[in-house]
Amino acid sequence: MLDNLNKYRIILGSASPRRKELLAGLGLSFDVKPMPDLDESYPSTLGVNEIPLYIACQKAEAYVKTLADNELLITADTIVWLMGKVLGKPSGREEAIRMLQMLSAKTHEVITGVCMTTKEKRQVFSVSSMVRFHHLSQEDILYYVDTYKPYDKAGAYGIQEWIGYIGVEAIEGSFFNVMGLPVQRLYQELKKF
C-alpha cells in the first residue's frame, strides 16, 4: 500500500516489543535497530507536547550518522501526563506502585512523539489520547506490578495488559497511541513522506 516507501529500507529505532508489533501491523517490511542506554532527559522549558517529540528526535540523532542514503528511520517516545507532571518509566517497584496509585480513578493524557528521518529529510508529529482509570485497589496494583513488572512503560502500565482489562474505564483517542505507537497517524504520515 505504501509504494512511495519502496525506495527505502525502513528501520525501527526502538527496543520496544510493542512498537515492533504495532509497526508490523501496517504490513511494512522493516528492521529493528535498538540503541541501548539513550538519554531520555529533556529541557525543563519544554511544553508537555514538545517533550515526547524532543526525545523521539534525540533518539533519531543517535542513529543519523549511521544511516545509509536509502534508509528511513522511525523513532518514538511516549509520556504519561497527569496533574502537570510527566510520569515516565518507573525506576522500580515502589515507583511503579506510586504511579498507579496516582492514576487510580483519574483521567490522564498519553502523548507519543514520532520522528521519521532520512539523511535528507525529517518529519515529526505527536498524538494525544485521554485515558480514565477506574479506582484501582491496592491489591490490584500490587498484583499487576509484581506479575507484569511494568518498569519499561511510561506511567507504569501497559493498556494491553491485565491492568488495562480491569482498570481502563474510558479512552478518547487512539488505543495504539497509548500502547506506544499511533499507527493510524503514522500510516497517514508515511503516505505523504
CSV table of C-alpha atoms in Angstrom, one decimal:
chain,number,residue,atom,x,y,z
A,1,MET,CA,0.0,0.0,0.0
A,2,LEU,CA,2.9,2.4,0.7
A,3,ASP,CA,4.5,2.2,-2.7
A,4,ASN,CA,6.2,5.6,-2.1
A,5,LEU,CA,8.4,3.9,0.5
A,6,ASN,CA,9.7,1.2,-1.8
A,7,LYS,CA,13.0,3.2,-2.3
A,8,TYR,CA,13.6,3.0,1.5
A,9,ARG,CA,14.9,0.3,3.8
A,10,ILE,CA,12.8,1.1,6.9
A,11,ILE,CA,14.4,0.9,10.4
A,12,LEU,CA,12.5,1.0,13.7
A,13,GLY,CA,14.9,2.6,16.2
A,14,SER,CA,13.3,1.0,19.3
A,15,ALA,CA,13.8,-1.9,21.7
A,16,SER,CA,10.0,-1.9,22.5
A,17,PRO,CA,8.3,-5.2,21.5
A,18,ARG,CA,5.0,-3.3,21.4
A,19,ARG,CA,6.3,-0.8,18.8
A,20,LYS,CA,7.7,-3.6,16.8
A,21,GLU,CA,4.3,-5.4,16.9
A,22,LEU,CA,2.4,-2.2,16.0
A,23,LEU,CA,4.6,-1.3,13.1
A,24,ALA,CA,4.4,-4.8,11.7
A,25,GLY,CA,0.6,-4.4,11.8
A,26,LEU,CA,0.9,-1.9,9.0
A,27,GLY,CA,2.2,-4.6,6.7
A,28,LEU,CA,5.6,-3.0,6.3
A,29,SER,CA,8.9,-4.7,5.9
A,30,PHE,CA,11.4,-3.3,8.4
A,31,ASP,CA,14.4,-4.0,10.5
A,32,VAL,CA,14.7,-3.2,14.2
A,33,LYS,CA,17.8,-1.5,15.5
A,34,PRO,CA,17.6,-0.6,19.2
A,35,MET,CA,20.3,1.6,20.6
A,36,PRO,CA,20.8,0.9,24.3
A,37,ASP,CA,21.2,3.5,27.0
A,38,LEU,CA,19.9,6.5,25.2
A,39,ASP,CA,19.5,9.6,27.3
A,40,GLU,CA,15.8,10.4,27.7
A,41,SER,CA,16.1,13.6,29.6
A,42,TYR,CA,14.8,16.9,28.2
A,43,PRO,CA,15.0,20.6,28.9
A,44,SER,CA,12.6,21.7,31.7
A,45,THR,CA,11.5,24.6,29.5
A,46,LEU,CA,9.6,22.3,27.1
A,47,GLY,CA,5.8,22.2,26.9
A,48,VAL,CA,4.1,18.9,27.5
A,49,ASN,CA,3.5,18.2,23.8
A,50,GLU,CA,7.1,19.1,23.0
A,51,ILE,CA,8.7,16.6,25.4
A,52,PRO,CA,8.0,13.3,23.5
A,53,LEU,CA,8.9,15.0,20.2
A,54,TYR,CA,12.2,16.2,21.6
A,55,ILE,CA,13.1,12.7,23.0
A,56,ALA,CA,12.0,11.0,19.7
A,57,CYS,CA,14.3,13.4,17.8
A,58,GLN,CA,17.1,12.8,20.3
A,59,LYS,CA,16.8,9.1,19.7
A,60,ALA,CA,16.9,9.7,15.9
A,61,GLU,CA,20.1,11.8,16.3
A,62,ALA,CA,21.9,8.8,17.8
A,63,TYR,CA,21.3,7.0,14.5
A,64,VAL,CA,21.7,9.7,11.9
A,65,LYS,CA,25.5,9.3,11.4
A,66,THR,CA,25.0,5.6,10.6
A,67,LEU,CA,22.0,6.0,8.2
A,68,ALA,CA,22.5,5.0,4.6
A,69,ASP,CA,21.0,7.2,1.8
A,70,ASN,CA,18.2,4.7,1.3
A,71,GLU,CA,17.2,4.2,4.9
A,72,LEU,CA,14.1,5.7,6.7
A,73,LEU,CA,14.4,5.6,10.5
A,74,ILE,CA,11.3,5.7,12.7
A,75,THR,CA,11.8,6.6,16.4
A,76,ALA,CA,9.2,7.4,19.0
A,77,ASP,CA,8.7,8.3,22.7
A,78,THR,CA,5.6,8.1,24.9
A,79,ILE,CA,4.9,10.0,28.0
A,80,VAL,CA,2.0,10.0,30.5
A,81,TRP,CA,0.9,13.4,31.7
A,82,LEU,CA,-1.1,13.7,35.0
A,83,MET,CA,-1.8,16.8,37.0
A,84,GLY,CA,1.1,18.8,35.4
A,85,LYS,CA,3.7,16.1,35.8
A,86,VAL,CA,5.3,13.6,33.4
A,87,LEU,CA,5.1,10.0,34.5
A,88,GLY,CA,8.0,8.3,32.7
A,89,LYS,CA,9.2,4.8,33.1
A,90,PRO,CA,9.3,3.8,36.8
A,91,SER,CA,12.8,3.2,38.4
A,92,GLY,CA,11.5,0.1,40.2
A,93,ARG,CA,8.7,-1.5,42.1
A,94,GLU,CA,7.9,1.3,44.6
A,95,GLU,CA,7.8,4.0,42.0
A,96,ALA,CA,5.5,1.8,39.8
A,97,ILE,CA,3.2,1.3,42.7
A,98,ARG,CA,3.1,5.1,43.4
A,99,MET,CA,2.4,5.9,39.8
A,100,LEU,CA,-0.5,3.5,39.6
A,101,GLN,CA,-1.9,4.9,42.9
A,102,MET,CA,-1.7,8.4,41.3
A,103,LEU,CA,-3.5,7.2,38.1
A,104,SER,CA,-6.3,5.4,40.0
A,105,ALA,CA,-9.7,7.0,39.5
A,106,LYS,CA,-8.3,9.8,37.4
A,107,THR,CA,-8.0,10.8,33.7
A,108,HIS,CA,-4.6,11.3,32.3
A,109,GLU,CA,-3.1,12.1,28.9
A,110,VAL,CA,-0.8,9.9,26.9
A,111,ILE,CA,1.3,11.6,24.3
A,112,THR,CA,3.6,9.9,21.7
A,113,GLY,CA,6.0,11.8,19.6
A,114,VAL,CA,7.2,10.2,16.4
A,115,CYS,CA,10.2,11.2,14.3
A,116,MET,CA,10.7,9.9,10.7
A,117,THR,CA,14.3,10.6,9.5
A,118,THR,CA,16.3,10.0,6.4
A,119,LYS,CA,19.7,11.6,5.6
A,120,GLU,CA,17.9,14.4,3.8
A,121,LYS,CA,14.5,14.8,5.5
A,122,ARG,CA,12.9,14.8,8.9
A,123,GLN,CA,9.2,14.8,9.7
A,124,VAL,CA,7.8,14.8,13.2
A,125,PHE,CA,4.3,14.7,14.8
A,126,SER,CA,2.7,13.8,18.1
A,127,VAL,CA,-0.6,12.2,19.0
A,128,SER,CA,-2.5,12.6,22.3
A,129,SER,CA,-5.1,10.2,23.9
A,130,MET,CA,-7.0,10.6,27.1
A,131,VAL,CA,-7.3,7.5,29.4
A,132,ARG,CA,-9.5,7.2,32.5
A,133,PHE,CA,-8.8,4.6,35.1
A,134,HIS,CA,-11.4,3.2,37.4
A,135,HIS,CA,-10.4,3.1,41.1
A,136,LEU,CA,-7.6,0.6,41.4
A,137,SER,CA,-7.4,-1.2,44.8
A,138,GLN,CA,-4.0,-1.7,46.4
A,139,GLU,CA,-4.4,-5.4,45.8
A,140,ASP,CA,-5.0,-4.8,42.1
A,141,ILE,CA,-1.9,-2.6,41.9
A,142,LEU,CA,0.4,-5.0,43.8
A,143,TYR,CA,-0.8,-7.9,41.7
A,144,TYR,CA,-0.1,-6.1,38.4
A,145,VAL,CA,3.3,-4.7,39.4
A,146,ASP,CA,4.5,-8.0,40.8
A,147,THR,CA,3.2,-10.1,38.0
A,148,TYR,CA,3.9,-7.8,34.9
A,149,LYS,CA,6.8,-5.7,36.2
A,150,PRO,CA,5.9,-2.7,34.1
A,151,TYR,CA,9.2,-0.9,34.5
A,152,ASP,CA,9.7,-0.3,30.8
A,153,LYS,CA,6.4,1.5,30.4
A,154,ALA,CA,5.5,5.2,30.8
A,155,GLY,CA,3.2,5.6,33.7
A,156,ALA,CA,4.0,2.0,34.9
A,157,TYR,CA,1.3,0.4,32.8
A,158,GLY,CA,0.5,-1.3,29.5
A,159,ILE,CA,-3.1,-0.8,28.4
A,160,GLN,CA,-2.9,-4.1,26.5
A,161,GLU,CA,-2.1,-6.0,29.7
A,162,TRP,CA,-4.3,-7.1,32.7
A,163,ILE,CA,-4.4,-3.6,34.3
A,164,GLY,CA,-5.9,-2.3,31.1
A,165,TYR,CA,-8.5,-5.0,31.0
A,166,ILE,CA,-9.7,-4.4,34.6
A,167,GLY,CA,-8.9,-0.7,35.1
A,168,VAL,CA,-9.5,1.4,32.0
A,169,GLU,CA,-13.0,2.9,32.1
A,170,ALA,CA,-12.7,5.1,29.0
A,171,ILE,CA,-10.3,6.1,26.3
A,172,GLU,CA,-10.6,9.1,24.0
A,173,GLY,CA,-8.3,8.9,21.0
A,174,SER,CA,-6.0,6.2,19.7
A,175,PHE,CA,-5.7,3.0,21.7
A,176,PHE,CA,-2.5,2.2,19.8
A,177,ASN,CA,-1.0,5.5,20.8
A,178,VAL,CA,-1.5,4.5,24.4
A,179,MET,CA,0.4,1.3,23.6
A,180,GLY,CA,3.3,3.4,22.3
A,181,LEU,CA,2.9,4.0,18.5
A,182,PRO,CA,0.0,5.9,16.9
A,183,VAL,CA,-0.1,3.7,13.8
A,184,GLN,CA,-3.2,5.2,12.2
A,185,ARG,CA,-1.5,8.6,12.1
A,186,LEU,CA,1.9,7.1,11.3
A,187,TYR,CA,0.3,5.4,8.2
A,188,GLN,CA,-1.1,8.8,7.0
A,189,GLU,CA,2.3,10.5,7.5
A,190,LEU,CA,4.2,7.7,5.8
A,191,LYS,CA,1.9,8.0,2.7
A,192,LYS,CA,3.0,11.7,2.4
A,193,PHE,CA,6.7,11.0,3.2
